[in-house]
């Protein structure tokens, strides 16, 4: 039976997200250093979706894991210019704040979650897609809660026999 081969992309610090990804090559990947991370559900890269937790896990290289790491499966195309695609699994570091322009998982009004670039503006917050065909979402600061920042991507890259 064919097997799907995961590709691991690790975020290099201090670079814009679109340029920050570094593939972890098979030669560099010692299978013994894979660690289990909770896969908590889905996040929308598009219109926000209702937050619903799933219980699962995924194995990722230990260098992609920090203190409070979890994973979410991406649904949608709003982050394609940051090299995050529908079906990818993103590795998230749990944080309650984000710097201007960082790619974050955000909860809106305690019920919906989305993945966007976060910008703090005078009138509130702009959640900016990384896809020119999609419009930003404007909200008040009190309407959002940052859940974490994107630190890595796991992509299923085709089949091996």
PDB file of N, CA and C in Angstrom, residues 51-130:
ATOM      1  N   UNK A  51     -14.800  26.971  16.695  1.00  0.00           N
ATOM      2  CA  UNK A  51     -13.732  26.269  17.396  1.00  0.00           C
ATOM      3  C   UNK A  51     -14.274  24.939  17.911  1.00  0.00           C
ATOM      4  N   UNK A  52     -13.644  23.845  17.515  1.00  0.00           N
ATOM      5  CA  UNK A  52     -14.026  22.541  18.053  1.00  0.00           C
ATOM      6  C   UNK A  52     -12.754  21.734  18.244  1.00  0.00           C
ATOM      7  N   UNK A  53     -12.615  21.217  19.436  1.00  0.00           N
ATOM      8  CA  UNK A  53     -11.413  20.465  19.770  1.00  0.00           C
ATOM      9  C   UNK A  53     -11.569  19.011  19.385  1.00  0.00           C
ATOM     10  N   UNK A  54     -10.508  18.454  18.814  1.00  0.00           N
ATOM     11  CA  UNK A  54     -10.410  17.028  18.553  1.00  0.00           C
ATOM     12  C   UNK A  54      -9.273  16.514  19.418  1.00  0.00           C
ATOM     13  N   UNK A  55      -9.251  15.236  19.646  1.00  0.00           N
ATOM     14  CA  UNK A  55      -8.144  14.638  20.372  1.00  0.00           C
ATOM     15  C   UNK A  55      -7.373  13.764  19.401  1.00  0.00           C
ATOM     16  N   UNK A  56      -6.134  14.078  19.194  1.00  0.00           N
ATOM     17  CA  UNK A  56      -5.273  13.305  18.319  1.00  0.00           C
ATOM     18  C   UNK A  56      -3.838  13.703  18.587  1.00  0.00           C
ATOM     19  N   UNK A  57      -2.937  13.217  17.751  1.00  0.00           N
ATOM     20  CA  UNK A  57      -1.536  13.597  17.904  1.00  0.00           C
ATOM     21  C   UNK A  57      -0.827  13.426  16.568  1.00  0.00           C
ATOM     22  N   UNK A  58       0.339  14.024  16.484  1.00  0.00           N
ATOM     23  CA  UNK A  58       1.184  13.948  15.302  1.00  0.00           C
ATOM     24  C   UNK A  58       2.623  13.898  15.793  1.00  0.00           C
ATOM     25  N   UNK A  59       3.474  13.209  15.051  1.00  0.00           N
ATOM     26  CA  UNK A  59       4.892  13.142  15.408  1.00  0.00           C
ATOM     27  C   UNK A  59       5.675  14.119  14.555  1.00  0.00           C
ATOM     28  N   UNK A  60       6.478  14.958  15.216  1.00  0.00           N
ATOM     29  CA  UNK A  60       7.275  15.975  14.527  1.00  0.00           C
ATOM     30  C   UNK A  60       8.693  15.969  15.088  1.00  0.00           C
ATOM     31  N   UNK A  61       9.666  16.505  14.315  1.00  0.00           N
ATOM     32  CA  UNK A  61      11.034  16.596  14.835  1.00  0.00           C
ATOM     33  C   UNK A  61      11.086  17.439  16.106  1.00  0.00           C
ATOM     34  N   UNK A  62      11.926  17.035  17.039  1.00  0.00           N
ATOM     35  CA  UNK A  62      11.994  17.710  18.340  1.00  0.00           C
ATOM     36  C   UNK A  62      12.371  19.180  18.204  1.00  0.00           C
ATOM     37  N   UNK A  63      13.108  19.559  17.162  1.00  0.00           N
ATOM     38  CA  UNK A  63      13.491  20.971  17.019  1.00  0.00           C
ATOM     39  C   UNK A  63      12.297  21.873  16.712  1.00  0.00           C
ATOM     40  N   UNK A  64      11.139  21.294  16.356  1.00  0.00           N
ATOM     41  CA  UNK A  64       9.929  22.076  16.083  1.00  0.00           C
ATOM     42  C   UNK A  64       9.071  22.257  17.337  1.00  0.00           C
ATOM     43  N   UNK A  65       9.503  21.689  18.454  1.00  0.00           N
ATOM     44  CA  UNK A  65       8.693  21.678  19.670  1.00  0.00           C
ATOM     45  C   UNK A  65       9.337  22.554  20.737  1.00  0.00           C
ATOM     46  N   UNK A  66       8.508  23.362  21.372  1.00  0.00           N
ATOM     47  CA  UNK A  66       8.967  24.203  22.485  1.00  0.00           C
ATOM     48  C   UNK A  66       8.227  23.790  23.740  1.00  0.00           C
ATOM     49  N   UNK A  67       7.866  24.749  24.582  1.00  0.00           N
ATOM     50  CA  UNK A  67       7.216  24.419  25.858  1.00  0.00           C
ATOM     51  C   UNK A  67       5.753  24.035  25.687  1.00  0.00           C
ATOM     52  N   UNK A  68       5.002  24.873  24.996  1.00  0.00           N
ATOM     53  CA  UNK A  68       3.549  24.684  24.899  1.00  0.00           C
ATOM     54  C   UNK A  68       3.151  24.539  23.442  1.00  0.00           C
ATOM     55  N   UNK A  69       3.549  23.444  22.844  1.00  0.00           N
ATOM     56  CA  UNK A  69       3.364  23.235  21.413  1.00  0.00           C
ATOM     57  C   UNK A  69       2.163  22.338  21.152  1.00  0.00           C
ATOM     58  N   UNK A  70       1.407  22.704  20.109  1.00  0.00           N
ATOM     59  CA  UNK A  70       0.314  21.854  19.646  1.00  0.00           C
ATOM     60  C   UNK A  70       0.192  22.009  18.135  1.00  0.00           C
ATOM     61  N   UNK A  71      -0.666  21.216  17.537  1.00  0.00           N
ATOM     62  CA  UNK A  71      -0.809  21.229  16.083  1.00  0.00           C
ATOM     63  C   UNK A  71      -2.281  21.406  15.715  1.00  0.00           C
ATOM     64  N   UNK A  72      -2.509  22.021  14.531  1.00  0.00           N
ATOM     65  CA  UNK A  72      -3.847  22.197  13.981  1.00  0.00           C
ATOM     66  C   UNK A  72      -3.806  21.919  12.488  1.00  0.00           C
ATOM     67  N   UNK A  73      -4.853  21.306  11.968  1.00  0.00           N
ATOM     68  CA  UNK A  73      -4.953  21.050  10.528  1.00  0.00           C
ATOM     69  C   UNK A  73      -5.575  22.268   9.848  1.00  0.00           C
ATOM     70  N   UNK A  74      -4.950  22.722   8.754  1.00  0.00           N
ATOM     71  CA  UNK A  74      -5.387  23.927   8.051  1.00  0.00           C
ATOM     72  C   UNK A  74      -6.458  23.586   7.024  1.00  0.00           C
ATOM     73  N   UNK A  75      -7.518  24.401   7.007  1.00  0.00           N
ATOM     74  CA  UNK A  75      -8.578  24.309   5.999  1.00  0.00           C
ATOM     75  C   UNK A  75      -8.689  25.671   5.327  1.00  0.00           C
ATOM     76  N   UNK A  76      -8.398  25.742   4.034  1.00  0.00           N
ATOM     77  CA  UNK A  76      -8.556  26.993   3.297  1.00  0.00           C
ATOM     78  C   UNK A  76      -7.259  27.485   2.690  1.00  0.00           C
ATOM     79  N   UNK A  77      -7.381  28.567   1.918  1.00  0.00           N
ATOM     80  CA  UNK A  77      -6.269  29.064   1.105  1.00  0.00           C
ATOM     81  C   UNK A  77      -5.850  30.491   1.432  1.00  0.00           C
ATOM     82  N   UNK A  78      -6.211  31.023   2.581  1.00  0.00           N
ATOM     83  CA  UNK A  78      -5.906  32.427   2.839  1.00  0.00           C
ATOM     84  C   UNK A  78      -4.446  32.679   3.189  1.00  0.00           C
ATOM     85  N   UNK A  79      -3.663  31.656   3.421  1.00  0.00           N
ATOM     86  CA  UNK A  79      -2.269  31.865   3.835  1.00  0.00           C
ATOM     87  C   UNK A  79      -1.265  31.319   2.825  1.00  0.00           C
ATOM     88  N   UNK A  80      -1.686  31.162   1.565  1.00  0.00           N
ATOM     89  CA  UNK A  80      -0.816  30.535   0.561  1.00  0.00           C
ATOM     90  C   UNK A  80       0.445  31.352   0.276  1.00  0.00           C
ATOM     91  N   UNK A  81       0.388  32.679   0.410  1.00  0.00           N
ATOM     92  CA  UNK A  81       1.575  33.494   0.170  1.00  0.00           C
ATOM     93  C   UNK A  81       2.589  33.386   1.309  1.00  0.00           C
ATOM     94  N   UNK A  82       2.213  32.736   2.395  1.00  0.00           N
ATOM     95  CA  UNK A  82       3.139  32.419   3.488  1.00  0.00           C
ATOM     96  C   UNK A  82       3.540  30.944   3.440  1.00  0.00           C
ATOM     97  N   UNK A  83       3.238  30.281   2.315  1.00  0.00           N
ATOM     98  CA  UNK A  83       3.599  28.876   2.126  1.00  0.00           C
ATOM     99  C   UNK A  83       2.882  27.959   3.125  1.00  0.00           C
ATOM    100  N   UNK A  84       1.624  28.304   3.436  1.00  0.00           N
ATOM    101  CA  UNK A  84       0.764  27.459   4.261  1.00  0.00           C
ATOM    102  C   UNK A  84      -0.470  27.158   3.425  1.00  0.00           C
ATOM    103  N   UNK A  85      -0.710  25.856   3.167  1.00  0.00           N
ATOM    104  CA  UNK A  85      -1.738  25.447   2.214  1.00  0.00           C
ATOM    105  C   UNK A  85      -2.816  24.597   2.873  1.00  0.00           C
ATOM    106  N   UNK A  86      -3.967  24.521   2.207  1.00  0.00           N
ATOM    107  CA  UNK A  86      -5.066  23.668   2.644  1.00  0.00           C
ATOM    108  C   UNK A  86      -4.549  22.243   2.829  1.00  0.00           C
ATOM    109  N   UNK A  87      -4.831  21.647   3.972  1.00  0.00           N
ATOM    110  CA  UNK A  87      -4.397  20.282   4.254  1.00  0.00           C
ATOM    111  C   UNK A  87      -3.110  20.196   5.046  1.00  0.00           C
ATOM    112  N   UNK A  88      -2.340  21.296   5.120  1.00  0.00           N
ATOM    113  CA  UNK A  88      -1.130  21.290   5.943  1.00  0.00           C
ATOM    114  C   UNK A  88      -1.508  21.177   7.416  1.00  0.00           C
ATOM    115  N   UNK A  89      -0.575  20.695   8.215  1.00  0.00           N
ATOM    116  CA  UNK A  89      -0.707  20.729   9.667  1.00  0.00           C
ATOM    117  C   UNK A  89       0.295  21.765  10.158  1.00  0.00           C
ATOM    118  N   UNK A  90      -0.192  22.767  10.902  1.00  0.00           N
ATOM    119  CA  UNK A  90       0.708  23.791  11.420  1.00  0.00           C
ATOM    120  C   UNK A  90       1.069  23.477  12.862  1.00  0.00           C
ATOM    121  N   UNK A  91       2.314  23.755  13.190  1.00  0.00           N
ATOM    122  CA  UNK A  91       2.824  23.573  14.543  1.00  0.00           C
ATOM    123  C   UNK A  91       2.761  24.941  15.223  1.00  0.00           C
ATOM    124  N   UNK A  92       2.074  25.000  16.347  1.00  0.00           N
ATOM    125  CA  UNK A  92       1.776  26.257  17.033  1.00  0.00           C
ATOM    126  C   UNK A  92       2.455  26.279  18.400  1.00  0.00           C
ATOM    127  N   UNK A  93       3.069  27.418  18.713  1.00  0.00           N
ATOM    128  CA  UNK A  93       3.554  27.670  20.069  1.00  0.00           C
ATOM    129  C   UNK A  93       2.475  28.501  20.769  1.00  0.00           C
ATOM    130  N   UNK A  94       1.914  27.960  21.848  1.00  0.00           N
ATOM    131  CA  UNK A  94       0.842  28.633  22.575  1.00  0.00           C
ATOM    132  C   UNK A  94       1.369  29.941  23.165  1.00  0.00           C
ATOM    133  N   UNK A  95       0.758  31.056  22.758  1.00  0.00           N
ATOM    134  CA  UNK A  95       1.088  32.387  23.273  1.00  0.00           C
ATOM    135  C   UNK A  95      -0.184  33.206  23.293  1.00  0.00           C
ATOM    136  N   UNK A  96      -0.224  34.197  24.170  1.00  0.00           N
ATOM    137  CA  UNK A  96      -1.418  35.023  24.300  1.00  0.00           C
ATOM    138  C   UNK A  96      -1.262  36.383  23.639  1.00  0.00           C
ATOM    139  N   UNK A  97      -0.108  36.645  23.033  1.00  0.00           N
ATOM    140  CA  UNK A  97       0.092  37.920  22.350  1.00  0.00           C
ATOM    141  C   UNK A  97       0.914  37.670  21.094  1.00  0.00           C
ATOM    142  N   UNK A  98       0.849  38.644  20.185  1.00  0.00           N
ATOM    143  CA  UNK A  98       1.593  38.544  18.933  1.00  0.00           C
ATOM    144  C   UNK A  98       2.130  39.925  18.583  1.00  0.00           C
ATOM    145  N   UNK A  99       3.278  39.955  17.957  1.00  0.00           N
ATOM    146  CA  UNK A  99       3.837  41.203  17.444  1.00  0.00           C
ATOM    147  C   UNK A  99       3.108  41.578  16.164  1.00  0.00           C
ATOM    148  N   UNK A 100       3.154  42.840  15.801  1.00  0.00           N
ATOM    149  CA  UNK A 100       2.554  43.321  14.567  1.00  0.00           C
ATOM    150  C   UNK A 100       3.091  42.526  13.380  1.00  0.00           C
ATOM    151  N   UNK A 101       2.195  41.984  12.563  1.00  0.00           N
ATOM    152  CA  UNK A 101       2.591  41.269  11.358  1.00  0.00           C
ATOM    153  C   UNK A 101       2.857  39.787  11.546  1.00  0.00           C
ATOM    154  N   UNK A 102       2.792  39.283  12.783  1.00  0.00           N
ATOM    155  CA  UNK A 102       3.034  37.855  12.996  1.00  0.00           C
ATOM    156  C   UNK A 102       1.822  37.027  12.573  1.00  0.00           C
ATOM    157  N   UNK A 103       2.099  35.797  12.152  1.00  0.00           N
ATOM    158  CA  UNK A 103       1.039  34.874  11.762  1.00  0.00           C
ATOM    159  C   UNK A 103       0.572  34.127  13.005  1.00  0.00           C
ATOM    160  N   UNK A 104      -0.714  34.298  13.315  1.00  0.00           N
ATOM    161  CA  UNK A 104      -1.228  33.796  14.580  1.00  0.00           C
ATOM    162  C   UNK A 104      -2.543  33.046  14.378  1.00  0.00           C
ATOM    163  N   UNK A 105      -2.796  32.123  15.299  1.00  0.00           N
ATOM    164  CA  UNK A 105      -4.109  31.515  15.430  1.00  0.00           C
ATOM    165  C   UNK A 105      -4.873  32.405  16.399  1.00  0.00           C
ATOM    166  N   UNK A 106      -6.031  32.893  15.945  1.00  0.00           N
ATOM    167  CA  UNK A 106      -6.798  33.867  16.706  1.00  0.00           C
ATOM    168  C   UNK A 106      -8.219  33.352  16.925  1.00  0.00           C
ATOM    169  N   UNK A 107      -8.704  33.506  18.157  1.00  0.00           N
ATOM    170  CA  UNK A 107     -10.100  33.193  18.448  1.00  0.00           C
ATOM    171  C   UNK A 107     -10.892  34.497  18.420  1.00  0.00           C
ATOM    172  N   UNK A 108     -12.039  34.461  17.732  1.00  0.00           N
ATOM    173  CA  UNK A 108     -12.892  35.631  17.585  1.00  0.00           C
ATOM    174  C   UNK A 108     -14.164  35.419  18.406  1.00  0.00           C
ATOM    175  N   UNK A 109     -14.435  36.368  19.312  1.00  0.00           N
ATOM    176  CA  UNK A 109     -15.658  36.340  20.142  1.00  0.00           C
ATOM    177  C   UNK A 109     -15.849  35.008  20.868  1.00  0.00           C
ATOM    178  N   UNK A 110     -14.768  34.418  21.312  1.00  0.00           N
ATOM    179  CA  UNK A 110     -14.802  33.168  22.096  1.00  0.00           C
ATOM    180  C   UNK A 110     -15.485  32.012  21.393  1.00  0.00           C
ATOM    181  N   UNK A 111     -15.594  32.057  20.039  1.00  0.00           N
ATOM    182  CA  UNK A 111     -16.276  30.945  19.387  1.00  0.00           C
ATOM    183  C   UNK A 111     -15.684  30.506  18.069  1.00  0.00           C
ATOM    184  N   UNK A 112     -15.037  31.399  17.304  1.00  0.00           N
ATOM    185  CA  UNK A 112     -14.505  31.022  16.002  1.00  0.00           C
ATOM    186  C   UNK A 112     -12.989  31.183  16.003  1.00  0.00           C
ATOM    187  N   UNK A 113     -12.305  30.349  15.218  1.00  0.00           N
ATOM    188  CA  UNK A 113     -10.859  30.466  15.110  1.00  0.00           C
ATOM    189  C   UNK A 113     -10.456  30.661  13.650  1.00  0.00           C
ATOM    190  N   UNK A 114      -9.348  31.384  13.463  1.00  0.00           N
ATOM    191  CA  UNK A 114      -8.817  31.597  12.125  1.00  0.00           C
ATOM    192  C   UNK A 114      -7.308  31.764  12.209  1.00  0.00           C
ATOM    193  N   UNK A 115      -6.663  31.581  11.082  1.00  0.00           N
ATOM    194  CA  UNK A 115      -5.218  31.744  10.951  1.00  0.00           C
ATOM    195  C   UNK A 115      -4.984  32.941  10.038  1.00  0.00           C
ATOM    196  N   UNK A 116      -4.358  33.984  10.565  1.00  0.00           N
ATOM    197  CA  UNK A 116      -4.113  35.205   9.791  1.00  0.00           C
ATOM    198  C   UNK A 116      -2.868  35.916  10.315  1.00  0.00           C
ATOM    199  N   UNK A 117      -2.399  36.892   9.521  1.00  0.00           N
ATOM    200  CA  UNK A 117      -1.381  37.828   9.994  1.00  0.00           C
ATOM    201  C   UNK A 117      -2.106  38.896  10.809  1.00  0.00           C
ATOM    202  N   UNK A 118      -1.585  39.201  11.984  1.00  0.00           N
ATOM    203  CA  UNK A 118      -2.252  40.114  12.899  1.00  0.00           C
ATOM    204  C   UNK A 118      -1.567  41.480  12.866  1.00  0.00           C
ATOM    205  N   UNK A 119      -2.373  42.525  12.668  1.00  0.00           N
ATOM    206  CA  UNK A 119      -1.854  43.892  12.685  1.00  0.00           C
ATOM    207  C   UNK A 119      -2.676  44.714  13.669  1.00  0.00           C
ATOM    208  N   UNK A 120      -1.979  45.413  14.574  1.00  0.00           N
ATOM    209  CA  UNK A 120      -2.636  46.286  15.529  1.00  0.00           C
ATOM    210  C   UNK A 120      -2.706  47.676  14.904  1.00  0.00           C
ATOM    211  N   UNK A 121      -3.918  48.218  14.810  1.00  0.00           N
ATOM    212  CA  UNK A 121      -4.133  49.531  14.202  1.00  0.00           C
ATOM    213  C   UNK A 121      -4.861  50.431  15.188  1.00  0.00           C
ATOM    214  N   UNK A 122      -4.943  51.717  14.881  1.00  0.00           N
ATOM    215  CA  UNK A 122      -5.579  52.679  15.783  1.00  0.00           C
ATOM    216  C   UNK A 122      -7.008  52.284  16.121  1.00  0.00           C
ATOM    217  N   UNK A 123      -7.744  51.804  15.124  1.00  0.00           N
ATOM    218  CA  UNK A 123      -9.165  51.496  15.332  1.00  0.00           C
ATOM    219  C   UNK A 123      -9.403  50.091  15.876  1.00  0.00           C
ATOM    220  N   UNK A 124      -8.381  49.291  15.996  1.00  0.00           N
ATOM    221  CA  UNK A 124      -8.551  47.924  16.481  1.00  0.00           C
ATOM    222  C   UNK A 124      -7.518  46.994  15.892  1.00  0.00           C
ATOM    223  N   UNK A 125      -7.985  45.852  15.388  1.00  0.00           N
ATOM    224  CA  UNK A 125      -7.097  44.807  14.889  1.00  0.00           C
ATOM    225  C   UNK A 125      -7.491  44.460  13.453  1.00  0.00           C
ATOM    226  N   UNK A 126      -6.481  44.258  12.611  1.00  0.00           N
ATOM    227  CA  UNK A 126      -6.726  43.779  11.246  1.00  0.00           C
ATOM    228  C   UNK A 126      -6.138  42.387  11.142  1.00  0.00           C
ATOM    229  N   UNK A 127      -6.972  41.428  10.755  1.00  0.00           N
ATOM    230  CA  UNK A 127      -6.527  40.063  10.488  1.00  0.00           C
ATOM    231  C   UNK A 127      -6.372  39.957   8.976  1.00  0.00           C
ATOM    232  N   UNK A 128      -5.128  39.882   8.529  1.00  0.00           N
ATOM    233  CA  UNK A 128      -4.805  39.990   7.108  1.00  0.00           C
ATOM    234  C   UNK A 128      -4.477  38.619   6.519  1.00  0.00           C
ATOM    235  N   UNK A 129      -5.218  38.202   5.494  1.00  0.00           N
ATOM    236  CA  UNK A 129      -4.855  36.965   4.799  1.00  0.00           C
ATOM    237  C   UNK A 129      -3.549  37.170   4.020  1.00  0.00           C
ATOM    238  N   UNK A 130      -2.866  36.077   3.743  1.00  0.00           N
ATOM    239  CA  UNK A 130      -1.684  36.096   2.874  1.00  0.00           C
ATOM    240  C   UNK A 130      -2.108  35.526   1.524  1.00  0.00           C
TER     241      UNK A 130
END
